[in-house]
PDB file of C-alpha atoms in Angstrom:
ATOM      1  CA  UNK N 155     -35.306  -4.368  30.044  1.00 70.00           C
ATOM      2  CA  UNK N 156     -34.229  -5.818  26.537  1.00 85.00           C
ATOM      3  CA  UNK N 157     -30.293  -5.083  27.109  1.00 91.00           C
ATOM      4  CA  UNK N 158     -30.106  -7.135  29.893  1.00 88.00           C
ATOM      5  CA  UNK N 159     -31.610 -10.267  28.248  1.00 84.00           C
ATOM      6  CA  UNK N 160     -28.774 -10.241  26.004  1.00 85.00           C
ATOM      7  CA  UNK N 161     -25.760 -11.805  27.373  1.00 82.00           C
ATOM      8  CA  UNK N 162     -23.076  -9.980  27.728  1.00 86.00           C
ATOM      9  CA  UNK N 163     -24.608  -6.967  27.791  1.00 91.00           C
ATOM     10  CA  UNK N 164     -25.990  -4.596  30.887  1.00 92.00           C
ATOM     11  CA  UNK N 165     -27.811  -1.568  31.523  1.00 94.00           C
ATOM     12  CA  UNK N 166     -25.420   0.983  32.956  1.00 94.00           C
ATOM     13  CA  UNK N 167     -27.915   4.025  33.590  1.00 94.00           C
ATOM     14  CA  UNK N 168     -31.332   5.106  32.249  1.00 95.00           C
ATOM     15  CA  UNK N 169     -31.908   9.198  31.704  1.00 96.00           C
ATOM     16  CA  UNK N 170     -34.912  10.860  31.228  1.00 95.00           C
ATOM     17  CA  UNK N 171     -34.082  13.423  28.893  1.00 97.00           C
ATOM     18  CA  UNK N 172     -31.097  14.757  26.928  1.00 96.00           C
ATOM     19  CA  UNK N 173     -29.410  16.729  29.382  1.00 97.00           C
ATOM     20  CA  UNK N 174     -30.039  14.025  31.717  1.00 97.00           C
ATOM     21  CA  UNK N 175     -27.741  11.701  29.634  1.00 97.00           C
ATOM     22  CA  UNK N 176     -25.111  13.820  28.935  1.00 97.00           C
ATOM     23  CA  UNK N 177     -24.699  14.511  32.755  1.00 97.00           C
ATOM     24  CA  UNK N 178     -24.897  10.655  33.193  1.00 97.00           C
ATOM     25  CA  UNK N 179     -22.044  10.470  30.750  1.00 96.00           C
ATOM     26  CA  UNK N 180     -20.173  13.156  31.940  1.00 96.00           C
ATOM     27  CA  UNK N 181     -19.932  11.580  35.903  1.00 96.00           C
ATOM     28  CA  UNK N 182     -18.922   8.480  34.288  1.00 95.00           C
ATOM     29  CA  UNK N 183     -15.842   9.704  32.113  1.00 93.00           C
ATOM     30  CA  UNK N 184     -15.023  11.947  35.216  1.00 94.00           C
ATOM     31  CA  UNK N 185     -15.267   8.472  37.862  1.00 95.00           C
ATOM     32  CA  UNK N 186     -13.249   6.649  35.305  1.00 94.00           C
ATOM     33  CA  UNK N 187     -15.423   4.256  34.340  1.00 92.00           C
ATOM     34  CA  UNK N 188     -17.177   5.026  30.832  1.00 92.00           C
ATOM     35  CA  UNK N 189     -20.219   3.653  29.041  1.00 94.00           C
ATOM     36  CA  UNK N 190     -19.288   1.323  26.456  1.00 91.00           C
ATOM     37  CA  UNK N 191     -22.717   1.950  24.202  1.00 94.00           C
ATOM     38  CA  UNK N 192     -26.020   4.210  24.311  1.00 96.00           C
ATOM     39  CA  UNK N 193     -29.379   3.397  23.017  1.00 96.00           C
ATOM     40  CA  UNK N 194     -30.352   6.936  22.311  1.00 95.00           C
ATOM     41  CA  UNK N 195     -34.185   7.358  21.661  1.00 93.00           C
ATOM     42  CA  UNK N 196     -34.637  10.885  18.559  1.00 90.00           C
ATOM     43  CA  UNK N 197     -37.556  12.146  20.612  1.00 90.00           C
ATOM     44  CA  UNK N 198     -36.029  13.428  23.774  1.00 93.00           C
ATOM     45  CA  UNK N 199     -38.637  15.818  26.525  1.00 94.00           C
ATOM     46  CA  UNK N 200     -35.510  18.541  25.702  1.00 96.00           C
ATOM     47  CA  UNK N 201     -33.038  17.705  23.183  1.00 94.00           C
ATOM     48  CA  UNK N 202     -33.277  15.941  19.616  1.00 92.00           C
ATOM     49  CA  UNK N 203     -31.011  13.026  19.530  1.00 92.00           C
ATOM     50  CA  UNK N 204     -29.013  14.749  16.938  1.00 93.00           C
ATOM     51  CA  UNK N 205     -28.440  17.815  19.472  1.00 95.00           C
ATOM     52  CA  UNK N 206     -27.163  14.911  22.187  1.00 96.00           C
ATOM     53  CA  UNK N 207     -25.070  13.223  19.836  1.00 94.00           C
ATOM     54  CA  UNK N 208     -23.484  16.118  18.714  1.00 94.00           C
ATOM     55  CA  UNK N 209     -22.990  17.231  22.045  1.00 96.00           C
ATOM     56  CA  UNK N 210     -21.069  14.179  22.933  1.00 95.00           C
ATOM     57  CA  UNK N 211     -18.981  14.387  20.098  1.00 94.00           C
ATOM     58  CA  UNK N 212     -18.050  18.164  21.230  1.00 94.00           C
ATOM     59  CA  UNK N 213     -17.240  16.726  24.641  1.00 94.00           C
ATOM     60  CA  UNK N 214     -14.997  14.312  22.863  1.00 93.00           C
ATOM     61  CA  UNK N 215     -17.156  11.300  23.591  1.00 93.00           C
ATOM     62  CA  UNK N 216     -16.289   8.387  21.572  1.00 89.00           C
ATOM     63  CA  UNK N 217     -19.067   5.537  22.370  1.00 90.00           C
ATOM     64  CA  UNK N 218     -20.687   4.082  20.300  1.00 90.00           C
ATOM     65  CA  UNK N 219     -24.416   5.245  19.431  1.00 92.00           C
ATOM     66  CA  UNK N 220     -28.050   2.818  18.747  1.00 92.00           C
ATOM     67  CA  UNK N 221     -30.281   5.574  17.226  1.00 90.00           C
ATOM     68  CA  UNK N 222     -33.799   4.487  18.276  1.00 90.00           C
ATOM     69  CA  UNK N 223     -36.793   6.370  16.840  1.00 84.00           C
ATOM     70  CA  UNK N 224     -40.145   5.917  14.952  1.00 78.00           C
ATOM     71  CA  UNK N 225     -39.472   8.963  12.380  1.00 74.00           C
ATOM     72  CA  UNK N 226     -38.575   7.157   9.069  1.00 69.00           C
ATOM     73  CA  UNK N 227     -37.301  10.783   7.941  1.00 71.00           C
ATOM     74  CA  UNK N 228     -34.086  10.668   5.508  1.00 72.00           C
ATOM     75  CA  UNK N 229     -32.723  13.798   6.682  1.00 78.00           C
ATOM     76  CA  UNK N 230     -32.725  12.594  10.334  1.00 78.00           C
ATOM     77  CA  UNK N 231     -31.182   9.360   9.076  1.00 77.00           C
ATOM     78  CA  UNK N 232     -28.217  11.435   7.246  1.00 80.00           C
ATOM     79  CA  UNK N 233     -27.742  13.830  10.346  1.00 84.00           C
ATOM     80  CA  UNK N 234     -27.531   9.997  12.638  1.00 82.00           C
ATOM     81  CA  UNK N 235     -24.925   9.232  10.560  1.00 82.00           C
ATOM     82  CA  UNK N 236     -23.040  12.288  10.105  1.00 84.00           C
ATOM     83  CA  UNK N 237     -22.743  12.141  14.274  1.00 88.00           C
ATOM     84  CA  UNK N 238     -21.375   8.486  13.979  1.00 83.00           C
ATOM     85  CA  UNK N 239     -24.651   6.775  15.039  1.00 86.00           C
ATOM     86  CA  UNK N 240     -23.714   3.265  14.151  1.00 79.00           C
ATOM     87  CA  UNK N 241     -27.050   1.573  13.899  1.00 84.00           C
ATOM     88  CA  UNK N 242     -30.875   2.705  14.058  1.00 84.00           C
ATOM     89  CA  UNK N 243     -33.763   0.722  15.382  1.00 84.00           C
ATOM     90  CA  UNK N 244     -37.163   1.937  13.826  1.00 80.00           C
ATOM     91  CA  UNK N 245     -40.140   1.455  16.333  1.00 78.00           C
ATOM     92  CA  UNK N 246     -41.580  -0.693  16.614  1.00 75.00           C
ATOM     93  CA  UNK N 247     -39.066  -3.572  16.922  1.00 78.00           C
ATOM     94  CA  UNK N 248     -38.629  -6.692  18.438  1.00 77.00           C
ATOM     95  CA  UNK N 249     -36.595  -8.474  20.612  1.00 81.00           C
ATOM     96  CA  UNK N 250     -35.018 -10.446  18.387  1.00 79.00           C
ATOM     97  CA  UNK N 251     -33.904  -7.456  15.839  1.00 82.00           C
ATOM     98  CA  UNK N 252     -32.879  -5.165  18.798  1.00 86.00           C
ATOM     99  CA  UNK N 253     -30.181  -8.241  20.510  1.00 85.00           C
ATOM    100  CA  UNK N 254     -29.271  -8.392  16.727  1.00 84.00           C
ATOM    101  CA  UNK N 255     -28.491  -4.751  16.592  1.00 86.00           C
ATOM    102  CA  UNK N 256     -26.123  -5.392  20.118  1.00 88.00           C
ATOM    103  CA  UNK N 257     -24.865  -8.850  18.915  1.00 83.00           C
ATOM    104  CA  UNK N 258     -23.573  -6.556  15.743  1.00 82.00           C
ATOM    105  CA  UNK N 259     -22.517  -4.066  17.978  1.00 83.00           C
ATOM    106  CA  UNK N 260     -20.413  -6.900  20.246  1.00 82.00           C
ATOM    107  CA  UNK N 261     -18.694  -8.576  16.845  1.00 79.00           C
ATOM    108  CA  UNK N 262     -18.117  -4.931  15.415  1.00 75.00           C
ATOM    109  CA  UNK N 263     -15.981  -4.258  18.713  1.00 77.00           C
ATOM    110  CA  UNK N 264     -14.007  -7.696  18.827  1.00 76.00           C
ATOM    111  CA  UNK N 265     -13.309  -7.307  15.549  1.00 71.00           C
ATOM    112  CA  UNK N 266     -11.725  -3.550  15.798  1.00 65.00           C
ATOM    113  CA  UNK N 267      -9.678  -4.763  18.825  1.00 65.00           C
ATOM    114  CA  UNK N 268      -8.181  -8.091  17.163  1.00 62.00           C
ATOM    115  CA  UNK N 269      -5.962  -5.896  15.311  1.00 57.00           C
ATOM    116  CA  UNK N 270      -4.494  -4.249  18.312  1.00 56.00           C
ATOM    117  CA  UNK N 271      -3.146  -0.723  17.272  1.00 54.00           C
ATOM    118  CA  UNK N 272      -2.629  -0.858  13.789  1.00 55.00           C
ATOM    119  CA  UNK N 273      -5.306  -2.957  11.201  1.00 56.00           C
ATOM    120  CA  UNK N 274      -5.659  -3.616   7.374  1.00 57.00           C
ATOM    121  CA  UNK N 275      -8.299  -3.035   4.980  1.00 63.00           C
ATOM    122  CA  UNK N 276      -9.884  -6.608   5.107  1.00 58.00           C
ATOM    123  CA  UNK N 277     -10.236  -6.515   8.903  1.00 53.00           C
ATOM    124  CA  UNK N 278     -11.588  -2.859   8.529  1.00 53.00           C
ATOM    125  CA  UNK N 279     -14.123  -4.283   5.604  1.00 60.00           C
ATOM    126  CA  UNK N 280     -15.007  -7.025   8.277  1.00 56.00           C
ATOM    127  CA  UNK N 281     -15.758  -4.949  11.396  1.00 50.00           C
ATOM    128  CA  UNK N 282     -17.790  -2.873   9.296  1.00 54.00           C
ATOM    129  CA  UNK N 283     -19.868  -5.610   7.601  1.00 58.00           C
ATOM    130  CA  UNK N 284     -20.696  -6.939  10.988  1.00 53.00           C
ATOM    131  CA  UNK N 285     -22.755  -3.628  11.401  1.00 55.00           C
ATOM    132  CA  UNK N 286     -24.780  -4.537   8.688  1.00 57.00           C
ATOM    133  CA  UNK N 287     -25.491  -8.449   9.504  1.00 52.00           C
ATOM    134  CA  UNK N 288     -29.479  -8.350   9.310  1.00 51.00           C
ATOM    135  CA  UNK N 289     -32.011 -10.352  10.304  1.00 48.00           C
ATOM    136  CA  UNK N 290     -32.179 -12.466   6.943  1.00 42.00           C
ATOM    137  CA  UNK N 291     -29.080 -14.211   7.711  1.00 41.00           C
ATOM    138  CA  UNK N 292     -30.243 -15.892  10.593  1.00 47.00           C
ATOM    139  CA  UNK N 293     -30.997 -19.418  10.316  1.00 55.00           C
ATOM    140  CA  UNK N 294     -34.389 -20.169  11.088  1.00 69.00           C
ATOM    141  CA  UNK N 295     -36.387 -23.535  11.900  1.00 77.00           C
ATOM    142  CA  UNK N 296     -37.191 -25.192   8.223  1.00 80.00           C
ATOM    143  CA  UNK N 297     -40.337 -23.797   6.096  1.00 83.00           C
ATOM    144  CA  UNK N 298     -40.178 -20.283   8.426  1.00 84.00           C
ATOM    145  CA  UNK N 299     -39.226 -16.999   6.235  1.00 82.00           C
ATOM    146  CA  UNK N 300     -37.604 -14.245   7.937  1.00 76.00           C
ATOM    147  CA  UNK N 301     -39.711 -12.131   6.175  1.00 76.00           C
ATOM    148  CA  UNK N 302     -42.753 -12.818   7.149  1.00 85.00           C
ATOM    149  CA  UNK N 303     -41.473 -13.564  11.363  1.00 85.00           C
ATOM    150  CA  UNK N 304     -40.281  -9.824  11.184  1.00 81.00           C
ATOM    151  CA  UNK N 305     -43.527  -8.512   9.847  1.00 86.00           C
ATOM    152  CA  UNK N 306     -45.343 -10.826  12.894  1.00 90.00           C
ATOM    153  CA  UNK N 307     -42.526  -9.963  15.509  1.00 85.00           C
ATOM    154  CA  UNK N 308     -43.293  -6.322  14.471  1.00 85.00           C
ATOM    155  CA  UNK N 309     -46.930  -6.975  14.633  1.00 89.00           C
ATOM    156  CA  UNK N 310     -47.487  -8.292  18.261  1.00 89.00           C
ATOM    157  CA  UNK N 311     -44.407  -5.538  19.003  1.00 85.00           C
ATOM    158  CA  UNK N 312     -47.181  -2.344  18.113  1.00 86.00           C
ATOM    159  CA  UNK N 313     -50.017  -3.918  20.314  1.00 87.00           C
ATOM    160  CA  UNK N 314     -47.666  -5.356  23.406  1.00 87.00           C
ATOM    161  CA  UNK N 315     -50.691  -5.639  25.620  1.00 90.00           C
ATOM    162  CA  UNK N 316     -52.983  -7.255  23.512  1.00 93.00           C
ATOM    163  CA  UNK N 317     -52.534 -11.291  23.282  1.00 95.00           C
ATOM    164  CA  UNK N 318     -53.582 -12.827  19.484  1.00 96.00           C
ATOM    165  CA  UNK N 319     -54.561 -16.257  18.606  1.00 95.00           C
ATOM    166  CA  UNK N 320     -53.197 -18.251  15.447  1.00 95.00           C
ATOM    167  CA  UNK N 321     -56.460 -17.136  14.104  1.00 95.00           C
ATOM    168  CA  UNK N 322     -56.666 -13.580  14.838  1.00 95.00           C
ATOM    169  CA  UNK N 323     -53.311 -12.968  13.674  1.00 95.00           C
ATOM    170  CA  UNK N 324     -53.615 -14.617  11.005  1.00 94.00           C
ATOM    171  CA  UNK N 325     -56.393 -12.774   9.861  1.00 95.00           C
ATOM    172  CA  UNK N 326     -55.128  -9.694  10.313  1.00 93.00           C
ATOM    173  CA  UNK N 327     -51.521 -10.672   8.474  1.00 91.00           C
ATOM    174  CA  UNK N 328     -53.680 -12.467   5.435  1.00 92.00           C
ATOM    175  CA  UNK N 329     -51.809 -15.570   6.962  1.00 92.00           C
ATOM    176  CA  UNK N 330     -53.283 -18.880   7.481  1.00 94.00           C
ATOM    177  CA  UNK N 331     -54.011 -20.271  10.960  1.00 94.00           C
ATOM    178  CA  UNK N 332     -51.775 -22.819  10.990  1.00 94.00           C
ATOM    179  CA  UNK N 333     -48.886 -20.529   9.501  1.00 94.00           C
ATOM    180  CA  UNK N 334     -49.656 -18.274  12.027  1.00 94.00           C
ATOM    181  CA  UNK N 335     -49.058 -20.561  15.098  1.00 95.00           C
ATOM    182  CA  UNK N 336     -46.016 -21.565  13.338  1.00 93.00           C
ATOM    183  CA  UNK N 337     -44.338 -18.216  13.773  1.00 92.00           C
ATOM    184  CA  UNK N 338     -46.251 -17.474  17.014  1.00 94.00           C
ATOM    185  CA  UNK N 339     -44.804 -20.848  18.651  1.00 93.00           C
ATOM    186  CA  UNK N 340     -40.945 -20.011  17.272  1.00 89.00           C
ATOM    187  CA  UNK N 341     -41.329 -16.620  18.904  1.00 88.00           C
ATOM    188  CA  UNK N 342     -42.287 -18.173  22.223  1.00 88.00           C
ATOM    189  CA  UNK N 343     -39.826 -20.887  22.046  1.00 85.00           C
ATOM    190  CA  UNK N 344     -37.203 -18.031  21.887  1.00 80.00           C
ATOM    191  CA  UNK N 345     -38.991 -15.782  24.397  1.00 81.00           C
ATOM    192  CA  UNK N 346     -39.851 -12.898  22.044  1.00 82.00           C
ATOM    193  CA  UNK N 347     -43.482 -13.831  22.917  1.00 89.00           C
ATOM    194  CA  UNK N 348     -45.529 -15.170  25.889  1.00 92.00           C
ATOM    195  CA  UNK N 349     -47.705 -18.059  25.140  1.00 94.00           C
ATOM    196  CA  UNK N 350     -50.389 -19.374  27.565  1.00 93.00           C
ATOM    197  CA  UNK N 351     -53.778 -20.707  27.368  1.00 92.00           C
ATOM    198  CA  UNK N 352     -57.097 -18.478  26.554  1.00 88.00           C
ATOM    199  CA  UNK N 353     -59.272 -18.843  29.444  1.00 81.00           C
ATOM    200  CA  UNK N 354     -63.106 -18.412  28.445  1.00 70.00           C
ATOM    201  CA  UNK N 355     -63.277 -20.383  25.251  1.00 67.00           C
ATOM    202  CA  UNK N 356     -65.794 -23.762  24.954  1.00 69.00           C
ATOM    203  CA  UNK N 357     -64.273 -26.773  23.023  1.00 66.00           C
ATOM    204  CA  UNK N 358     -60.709 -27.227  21.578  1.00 72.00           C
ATOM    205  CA  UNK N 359     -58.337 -25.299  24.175  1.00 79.00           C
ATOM    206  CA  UNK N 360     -56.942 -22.281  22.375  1.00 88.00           C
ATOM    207  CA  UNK N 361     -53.590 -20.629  23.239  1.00 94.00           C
ATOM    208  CA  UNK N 362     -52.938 -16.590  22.865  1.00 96.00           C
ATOM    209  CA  UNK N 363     -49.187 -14.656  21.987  1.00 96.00           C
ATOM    210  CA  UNK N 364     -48.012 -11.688  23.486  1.00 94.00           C
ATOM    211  CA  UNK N 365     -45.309  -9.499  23.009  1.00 89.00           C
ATOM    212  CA  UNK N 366     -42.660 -10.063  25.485  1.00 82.00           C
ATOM    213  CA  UNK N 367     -41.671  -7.101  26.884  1.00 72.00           C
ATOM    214  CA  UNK N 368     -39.551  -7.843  30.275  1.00 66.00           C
TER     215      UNK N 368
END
């Protein structure tokens, strides 16, 4: 599960559908001990994610909400907001942009309670700008553009069983090899991708990248 390779953060149930979650919800407010955040997926067996969310908000449910969906629709994306979805992950996404989404989540939260009751407009403008911290702003090793490790990060992320070489992916990106293993040996280093050796090949011993998915 991606939530619990962040640290900090833990999965606290898994439903199956829409009424599913808001009876998960529902036994935790009632025991006492609420969910702090929910990674809501828009394509639900029963219910559109807009239909939970609303529903929560009825119930007087205020958690925070991680829209996750692959519809790029701008009406969907208006009704998200208009429920007080916070963020939205597109599919597919990595590793590395879904902790950023929670580590934006985390800093959103300390920041609200470091005011303690009452709060000002700056610490309001800062809360709210840690929602929006993207990708770009993370410092990456020298000569590597964010960019262009999204766009591979999202590649391996739509194909998580097949394994590329530098060469393949490169191909396929209009990258050159040795760009390509660049990117491919950051993302292993930080465990968005599995590296390990490509069994089968004559010569030079070639590596493969997957998509890490546990």
């Amino acid at each position: 599960m991606y939530v619990d390779r962040v640290p900090g953060f833990r999965t606290g149930a898994i439903a199956a559908n829409g009424y599913g979650a808001l009876q998960m919800l529902s036994d935790a407010h009632e025991a006492g001990a609420p969910f702090d955040l929910v990674l809501l997926d828009m394509t639900l067996p029963d219910l559109h994610g807009i239909d939970v969310a609303r529903r929560m908000r009825g119930r007087g449910y205020t958690l925070d909400i991680i829209a996750i969906t692959a519809v790029r629709d701008l009406a969907v994306v208006r009704s998200a907001v208009a429920t007080g979805i916070t963020q939205y992950l597109i599919k597919p996404f990595s590793f590395a942009v879904f902790a950023e989404k929670l580590e934006n989540h985390r800093a959103f939260i300390a920041t609200m309670r470091s005011g303690g009751s009452s709060t000002s407009q700056a610490a309001l403008d800062t809360a709210f700008s840690a929602l929006r911290t993207t990708s770009a702003s993370v410092s990456l090793p020298k000569g590597l553009i964010s960019q262009t490790l999204e766009q591979v990060q999202n590649h391996l992320a739509s194909s998580p069983t097949r394994a590329f070489s530098a060469t393949e992916l490169g191909e396929e990106l209009g990258l050159s090899r040795v760009t390509a293993r660049r990117y491919l040996e950051h993302l292993a280093l930080v465990k968005t991708a599995v590296k390990q050796p490509r069994h089968g090949t004559r010569g030079r011993p070639e590596f493969e990248y997957q998509h890490n998915s546990h």
